[in-house]
């Protein structure tokens, strides 16, 4: 088998698996999808099982019936699956980029200092979500003080003045920060 025919065979199998996976994810039976695509149920079954050749016109019809594009149905995934962190805010913080939402960041911070006093709270546009991986986090949010423990999460609008720090020892936190909040963090770090 040549490399080209091996790739074509791989794409063929991938497309068949995607058709079946999309059908099942949408809760469609073979009969349901066959009706939408104007195919017989046996033809669709043979397409999914590799017993019938994939024809371009059928792929277009199936893509429409599955509410997806032909590109998405036949695209070969060449993206990297594993990503590596970037150091952020010194040695105790890592940042990952979300490939399909590059302005959203995932941050892992190890905090050792207690929360600052309320005069050092900051507000900026955006939204944050965090989960404490280990330890206890003190979250100052407006006039409120929250204690967030291991495996608990917090979500808040960053227009509310906020600050946080470790309570009783080192605290590891995983945060998801939207683009506006990320810009606010960069501006705070520049001050």
PDB file of C-alpha atoms in Angstrom:
ATOM      1  CA  UNK A   1       0.000   0.000   0.000  1.00  0.00           C
ATOM      2  CA  UNK A   2       1.454   3.388  -0.991  1.00  0.00           C
ATOM      3  CA  UNK A   3       1.559   6.294   1.462  1.00  0.00           C
ATOM      4  CA  UNK A   4      -1.144   8.148  -0.525  1.00  0.00           C
ATOM      5  CA  UNK A   5      -3.520   5.192  -0.520  1.00  0.00           C
ATOM      6  CA  UNK A   6      -2.804   4.631   3.178  1.00  0.00           C
ATOM      7  CA  UNK A   7      -3.756   8.271   3.908  1.00  0.00           C
ATOM      8  CA  UNK A   8      -6.880   8.001   1.738  1.00  0.00           C
ATOM      9  CA  UNK A   9      -7.877   4.783   3.538  1.00  0.00           C
ATOM     10  CA  UNK A  10      -7.316   6.542   6.905  1.00  0.00           C
ATOM     11  CA  UNK A  11      -9.464   9.520   5.874  1.00  0.00           C
ATOM     12  CA  UNK A  12     -12.166   7.165   4.601  1.00  0.00           C
ATOM     13  CA  UNK A  13     -12.321   5.353   7.949  1.00  0.00           C
ATOM     14  CA  UNK A  14     -12.222   8.630   9.866  1.00  0.00           C
ATOM     15  CA  UNK A  15     -15.158  10.045   7.876  1.00  0.00           C
ATOM     16  CA  UNK A  16     -17.203   6.889   8.443  1.00  0.00           C
ATOM     17  CA  UNK A  17     -16.516   7.017  12.208  1.00  0.00           C
ATOM     18  CA  UNK A  18     -17.452  10.714  12.293  1.00  0.00           C
ATOM     19  CA  UNK A  19     -20.746  10.086  10.503  1.00  0.00           C
ATOM     20  CA  UNK A  20     -21.657   7.384  13.013  1.00  0.00           C
ATOM     21  CA  UNK A  21     -20.437   9.424  16.025  1.00  0.00           C
ATOM     22  CA  UNK A  22     -22.371  12.534  14.944  1.00  0.00           C
ATOM     23  CA  UNK A  23     -25.494  10.461  14.305  1.00  0.00           C
ATOM     24  CA  UNK A  24     -25.299   8.894  17.757  1.00  0.00           C
ATOM     25  CA  UNK A  25     -24.425  12.196  19.483  1.00  0.00           C
ATOM     26  CA  UNK A  26     -27.568  13.736  17.991  1.00  0.00           C
ATOM     27  CA  UNK A  27     -29.659  10.774  19.116  1.00  0.00           C
ATOM     28  CA  UNK A  28     -30.519   9.746  15.559  1.00  0.00           C
ATOM     29  CA  UNK A  29     -31.236   6.193  14.525  1.00  0.00           C
ATOM     30  CA  UNK A  30     -30.021   4.864  11.171  1.00  0.00           C
ATOM     31  CA  UNK A  31     -33.560   5.368   9.895  1.00  0.00           C
ATOM     32  CA  UNK A  32     -33.723   8.965  11.135  1.00  0.00           C
ATOM     33  CA  UNK A  33     -30.479  10.000   9.444  1.00  0.00           C
ATOM     34  CA  UNK A  34     -31.246   7.994   6.310  1.00  0.00           C
ATOM     35  CA  UNK A  35     -34.554   9.861   6.020  1.00  0.00           C
ATOM     36  CA  UNK A  36     -32.894  13.241   6.461  1.00  0.00           C
ATOM     37  CA  UNK A  37     -30.211  12.380   3.885  1.00  0.00           C
ATOM     38  CA  UNK A  38     -32.658  10.792   1.425  1.00  0.00           C
ATOM     39  CA  UNK A  39     -30.798   7.466   1.555  1.00  0.00           C
ATOM     40  CA  UNK A  40     -32.024   4.002   2.349  1.00  0.00           C
ATOM     41  CA  UNK A  41     -31.289   2.730   5.825  1.00  0.00           C
ATOM     42  CA  UNK A  42     -29.262  -0.182   4.406  1.00  0.00           C
ATOM     43  CA  UNK A  43     -27.158   2.202   2.268  1.00  0.00           C
ATOM     44  CA  UNK A  44     -26.370   4.336   5.310  1.00  0.00           C
ATOM     45  CA  UNK A  45     -25.506   1.245   7.347  1.00  0.00           C
ATOM     46  CA  UNK A  46     -23.121   0.043   4.607  1.00  0.00           C
ATOM     47  CA  UNK A  47     -21.528   3.513   4.413  1.00  0.00           C
ATOM     48  CA  UNK A  48     -20.928   3.574   8.170  1.00  0.00           C
ATOM     49  CA  UNK A  49     -19.559   0.010   8.150  1.00  0.00           C
ATOM     50  CA  UNK A  50     -17.236   0.482   5.180  1.00  0.00           C
ATOM     51  CA  UNK A  51     -19.160  -1.902   2.919  1.00  0.00           C
ATOM     52  CA  UNK A  52     -20.091   0.833   0.453  1.00  0.00           C
ATOM     53  CA  UNK A  53     -17.926   3.373  -1.303  1.00  0.00           C
ATOM     54  CA  UNK A  54     -18.229   6.952  -0.074  1.00  0.00           C
ATOM     55  CA  UNK A  55     -19.546   9.175  -2.856  1.00  0.00           C
ATOM     56  CA  UNK A  56     -19.006  12.933  -2.727  1.00  0.00           C
ATOM     57  CA  UNK A  57     -22.685  13.729  -3.316  1.00  0.00           C
ATOM     58  CA  UNK A  58     -23.648  11.462  -0.417  1.00  0.00           C
ATOM     59  CA  UNK A  59     -21.058  13.135   1.837  1.00  0.00           C
ATOM     60  CA  UNK A  60     -22.494  16.571   1.062  1.00  0.00           C
ATOM     61  CA  UNK A  61     -26.016  15.330   1.825  1.00  0.00           C
ATOM     62  CA  UNK A  62     -24.891  13.576   5.022  1.00  0.00           C
ATOM     63  CA  UNK A  63     -23.007  16.666   6.202  1.00  0.00           C
ATOM     64  CA  UNK A  64     -26.145  18.774   5.762  1.00  0.00           C
ATOM     65  CA  UNK A  65     -28.315  16.158   7.449  1.00  0.00           C
ATOM     66  CA  UNK A  66     -25.884  16.089  10.407  1.00  0.00           C
ATOM     67  CA  UNK A  67     -25.815  19.911  10.575  1.00  0.00           C
ATOM     68  CA  UNK A  68     -22.082  20.112   9.911  1.00  0.00           C
ATOM     69  CA  UNK A  69     -19.897  21.206   7.020  1.00  0.00           C
ATOM     70  CA  UNK A  70     -18.220  18.940   4.508  1.00  0.00           C
ATOM     71  CA  UNK A  71     -14.881  20.427   5.640  1.00  0.00           C
ATOM     72  CA  UNK A  72     -15.517  19.392   9.244  1.00  0.00           C
ATOM     73  CA  UNK A  73     -16.613  15.940   8.166  1.00  0.00           C
ATOM     74  CA  UNK A  74     -13.466  15.178   6.132  1.00  0.00           C
ATOM     75  CA  UNK A  75     -10.840  17.323   7.903  1.00  0.00           C
ATOM     76  CA  UNK A  76      -7.724  15.471   8.991  1.00  0.00           C
ATOM     77  CA  UNK A  77      -6.740  16.524  12.506  1.00  0.00           C
ATOM     78  CA  UNK A  78      -3.128  17.655  12.364  1.00  0.00           C
ATOM     79  CA  UNK A  79      -3.209  19.909  15.408  1.00  0.00           C
ATOM     80  CA  UNK A  80      -1.072  19.180  18.403  1.00  0.00           C
ATOM     81  CA  UNK A  81      -3.015  17.577  21.193  1.00  0.00           C
ATOM     82  CA  UNK A  82      -0.555  18.192  24.009  1.00  0.00           C
ATOM     83  CA  UNK A  83       0.432  21.760  24.831  1.00  0.00           C
ATOM     84  CA  UNK A  84       3.162  23.072  27.073  1.00  0.00           C
ATOM     85  CA  UNK A  85       2.788  25.821  29.659  1.00  0.00           C
ATOM     86  CA  UNK A  86       4.450  29.214  29.610  1.00  0.00           C
ATOM     87  CA  UNK A  87       5.808  30.735  32.835  1.00  0.00           C
ATOM     88  CA  UNK A  88       3.577  33.613  33.865  1.00  0.00           C
ATOM     89  CA  UNK A  89       4.037  36.098  36.748  1.00  0.00           C
ATOM     90  CA  UNK A  90       7.280  34.461  37.914  1.00  0.00           C
ATOM     91  CA  UNK A  91       8.138  30.900  38.846  1.00  0.00           C
ATOM     92  CA  UNK A  92       4.935  30.111  40.730  1.00  0.00           C
ATOM     93  CA  UNK A  93       2.521  30.515  37.832  1.00  0.00           C
ATOM     94  CA  UNK A  94       1.968  28.640  34.576  1.00  0.00           C
ATOM     95  CA  UNK A  95      -0.279  29.638  31.672  1.00  0.00           C
ATOM     96  CA  UNK A  96      -1.788  27.542  28.887  1.00  0.00           C
ATOM     97  CA  UNK A  97      -3.479  28.857  25.762  1.00  0.00           C
ATOM     98  CA  UNK A  98      -6.718  27.263  24.601  1.00  0.00           C
ATOM     99  CA  UNK A  99      -6.133  26.580  20.914  1.00  0.00           C
ATOM    100  CA  UNK A 100      -9.722  27.220  19.758  1.00  0.00           C
ATOM    101  CA  UNK A 101     -10.107  30.256  22.022  1.00  0.00           C
ATOM    102  CA  UNK A 102      -6.603  31.737  22.061  1.00  0.00           C
ATOM    103  CA  UNK A 103      -7.520  34.819  24.093  1.00  0.00           C
ATOM    104  CA  UNK A 104      -8.839  32.712  26.967  1.00  0.00           C
ATOM    105  CA  UNK A 105      -6.142  31.555  29.361  1.00  0.00           C
ATOM    106  CA  UNK A 106      -5.829  28.758  31.857  1.00  0.00           C
ATOM    107  CA  UNK A 107      -3.521  29.720  34.712  1.00  0.00           C
ATOM    108  CA  UNK A 108      -2.087  27.588  37.480  1.00  0.00           C
ATOM    109  CA  UNK A 109      -0.814  29.606  40.399  1.00  0.00           C
ATOM    110  CA  UNK A 110       0.923  28.551  43.560  1.00  0.00           C
ATOM    111  CA  UNK A 111       0.202  31.155  46.203  1.00  0.00           C
ATOM    112  CA  UNK A 112       2.170  31.454  49.415  1.00  0.00           C
ATOM    113  CA  UNK A 113       1.351  35.000  50.527  1.00  0.00           C
ATOM    114  CA  UNK A 114      -1.882  35.836  52.365  1.00  0.00           C
ATOM    115  CA  UNK A 115      -4.501  38.002  50.684  1.00  0.00           C
ATOM    116  CA  UNK A 116      -3.529  41.679  50.703  1.00  0.00           C
ATOM    117  CA  UNK A 117      -5.564  44.197  52.657  1.00  0.00           C
ATOM    118  CA  UNK A 118      -8.701  45.523  50.978  1.00  0.00           C
ATOM    119  CA  UNK A 119      -6.976  48.735  49.857  1.00  0.00           C
ATOM    120  CA  UNK A 120      -5.023  46.668  47.285  1.00  0.00           C
ATOM    121  CA  UNK A 121      -8.054  45.049  45.647  1.00  0.00           C
ATOM    122  CA  UNK A 122      -8.332  45.628  41.883  1.00  0.00           C
ATOM    123  CA  UNK A 123     -11.274  45.773  39.486  1.00  0.00           C
ATOM    124  CA  UNK A 124     -11.114  45.387  35.730  1.00  0.00           C
ATOM    125  CA  UNK A 125     -13.411  44.176  32.945  1.00  0.00           C
ATOM    126  CA  UNK A 126     -13.787  40.440  32.572  1.00  0.00           C
ATOM    127  CA  UNK A 127     -14.825  37.208  34.208  1.00  0.00           C
ATOM    128  CA  UNK A 128     -12.844  34.585  36.128  1.00  0.00           C
ATOM    129  CA  UNK A 129     -13.436  31.036  37.272  1.00  0.00           C
ATOM    130  CA  UNK A 130     -11.079  29.225  39.628  1.00  0.00           C
ATOM    131  CA  UNK A 131     -10.767  25.930  41.456  1.00  0.00           C
ATOM    132  CA  UNK A 132      -8.493  25.279  44.423  1.00  0.00           C
ATOM    133  CA  UNK A 133      -6.345  22.231  43.707  1.00  0.00           C
ATOM    134  CA  UNK A 134      -4.776  22.130  47.179  1.00  0.00           C
ATOM    135  CA  UNK A 135      -4.807  24.319  50.265  1.00  0.00           C
ATOM    136  CA  UNK A 136      -7.211  27.109  51.146  1.00  0.00           C
ATOM    137  CA  UNK A 137      -7.656  30.357  49.247  1.00  0.00           C
ATOM    138  CA  UNK A 138      -8.905  33.584  50.754  1.00  0.00           C
ATOM    139  CA  UNK A 139     -10.927  35.467  48.138  1.00  0.00           C
ATOM    140  CA  UNK A 140     -11.737  39.097  48.843  1.00  0.00           C
ATOM    141  CA  UNK A 141     -14.631  40.105  46.627  1.00  0.00           C
ATOM    142  CA  UNK A 142     -16.145  43.534  47.138  1.00  0.00           C
ATOM    143  CA  UNK A 143     -17.121  43.733  50.806  1.00  0.00           C
ATOM    144  CA  UNK A 144     -17.127  39.953  51.216  1.00  0.00           C
ATOM    145  CA  UNK A 145     -14.403  37.541  52.301  1.00  0.00           C
ATOM    146  CA  UNK A 146     -14.686  33.949  51.030  1.00  0.00           C
ATOM    147  CA  UNK A 147     -12.738  30.869  52.036  1.00  0.00           C
ATOM    148  CA  UNK A 148     -12.341  28.500  49.079  1.00  0.00           C
ATOM    149  CA  UNK A 149     -11.001  25.052  50.012  1.00  0.00           C
ATOM    150  CA  UNK A 150      -9.544  22.152  48.015  1.00  0.00           C
ATOM    151  CA  UNK A 151     -11.865  21.084  45.162  1.00  0.00           C
ATOM    152  CA  UNK A 152     -14.154  24.080  45.640  1.00  0.00           C
ATOM    153  CA  UNK A 153     -14.521  26.665  42.888  1.00  0.00           C
ATOM    154  CA  UNK A 154     -15.454  30.314  42.629  1.00  0.00           C
ATOM    155  CA  UNK A 155     -16.721  32.355  39.694  1.00  0.00           C
ATOM    156  CA  UNK A 156     -17.016  36.122  39.600  1.00  0.00           C
ATOM    157  CA  UNK A 157     -17.232  39.262  37.506  1.00  0.00           C
ATOM    158  CA  UNK A 158     -13.881  41.024  37.775  1.00  0.00           C
ATOM    159  CA  UNK A 159     -15.511  44.481  37.765  1.00  0.00           C
ATOM    160  CA  UNK A 160     -16.078  43.768  41.453  1.00  0.00           C
ATOM    161  CA  UNK A 161     -12.889  44.740  43.344  1.00  0.00           C
ATOM    162  CA  UNK A 162     -11.065  41.529  44.226  1.00  0.00           C
ATOM    163  CA  UNK A 163      -7.857  40.036  45.569  1.00  0.00           C
ATOM    164  CA  UNK A 164      -6.818  36.623  46.827  1.00  0.00           C
ATOM    165  CA  UNK A 165      -4.064  34.810  48.654  1.00  0.00           C
ATOM    166  CA  UNK A 166      -3.112  31.667  50.523  1.00  0.00           C
ATOM    167  CA  UNK A 167      -4.532  30.874  53.936  1.00  0.00           C
ATOM    168  CA  UNK A 168      -2.599  28.668  56.352  1.00  0.00           C
ATOM    169  CA  UNK A 169       0.050  27.512  53.860  1.00  0.00           C
ATOM    170  CA  UNK A 170       0.723  27.207  50.129  1.00  0.00           C
ATOM    171  CA  UNK A 171      -2.335  27.066  47.877  1.00  0.00           C
ATOM    172  CA  UNK A 172      -2.488  25.787  44.287  1.00  0.00           C
ATOM    173  CA  UNK A 173      -5.212  27.336  42.135  1.00  0.00           C
ATOM    174  CA  UNK A 174      -6.316  26.669  38.546  1.00  0.00           C
ATOM    175  CA  UNK A 175      -8.016  29.662  36.887  1.00  0.00           C
ATOM    176  CA  UNK A 176      -9.814  30.223  33.602  1.00  0.00           C
ATOM    177  CA  UNK A 177      -9.587  33.870  32.633  1.00  0.00           C
ATOM    178  CA  UNK A 178     -11.495  35.443  29.751  1.00  0.00           C
ATOM    179  CA  UNK A 179      -9.752  37.879  27.347  1.00  0.00           C
ATOM    180  CA  UNK A 180     -10.921  41.048  29.142  1.00  0.00           C
ATOM    181  CA  UNK A 181      -9.793  39.761  32.540  1.00  0.00           C
ATOM    182  CA  UNK A 182      -6.467  38.657  31.039  1.00  0.00           C
ATOM    183  CA  UNK A 183      -5.857  42.209  29.784  1.00  0.00           C
ATOM    184  CA  UNK A 184      -6.710  43.505  33.257  1.00  0.00           C
ATOM    185  CA  UNK A 185      -4.169  41.148  34.812  1.00  0.00           C
ATOM    186  CA  UNK A 186      -1.475  42.314  32.388  1.00  0.00           C
ATOM    187  CA  UNK A 187      -2.245  45.950  33.243  1.00  0.00           C
ATOM    188  CA  UNK A 188      -2.128  45.158  36.992  1.00  0.00           C
ATOM    189  CA  UNK A 189       1.258  43.435  36.576  1.00  0.00           C
ATOM    190  CA  UNK A 190       2.596  46.492  34.725  1.00  0.00           C
ATOM    191  CA  UNK A 191       1.665  48.834  37.639  1.00  0.00           C
TER     192      UNK A 191
END
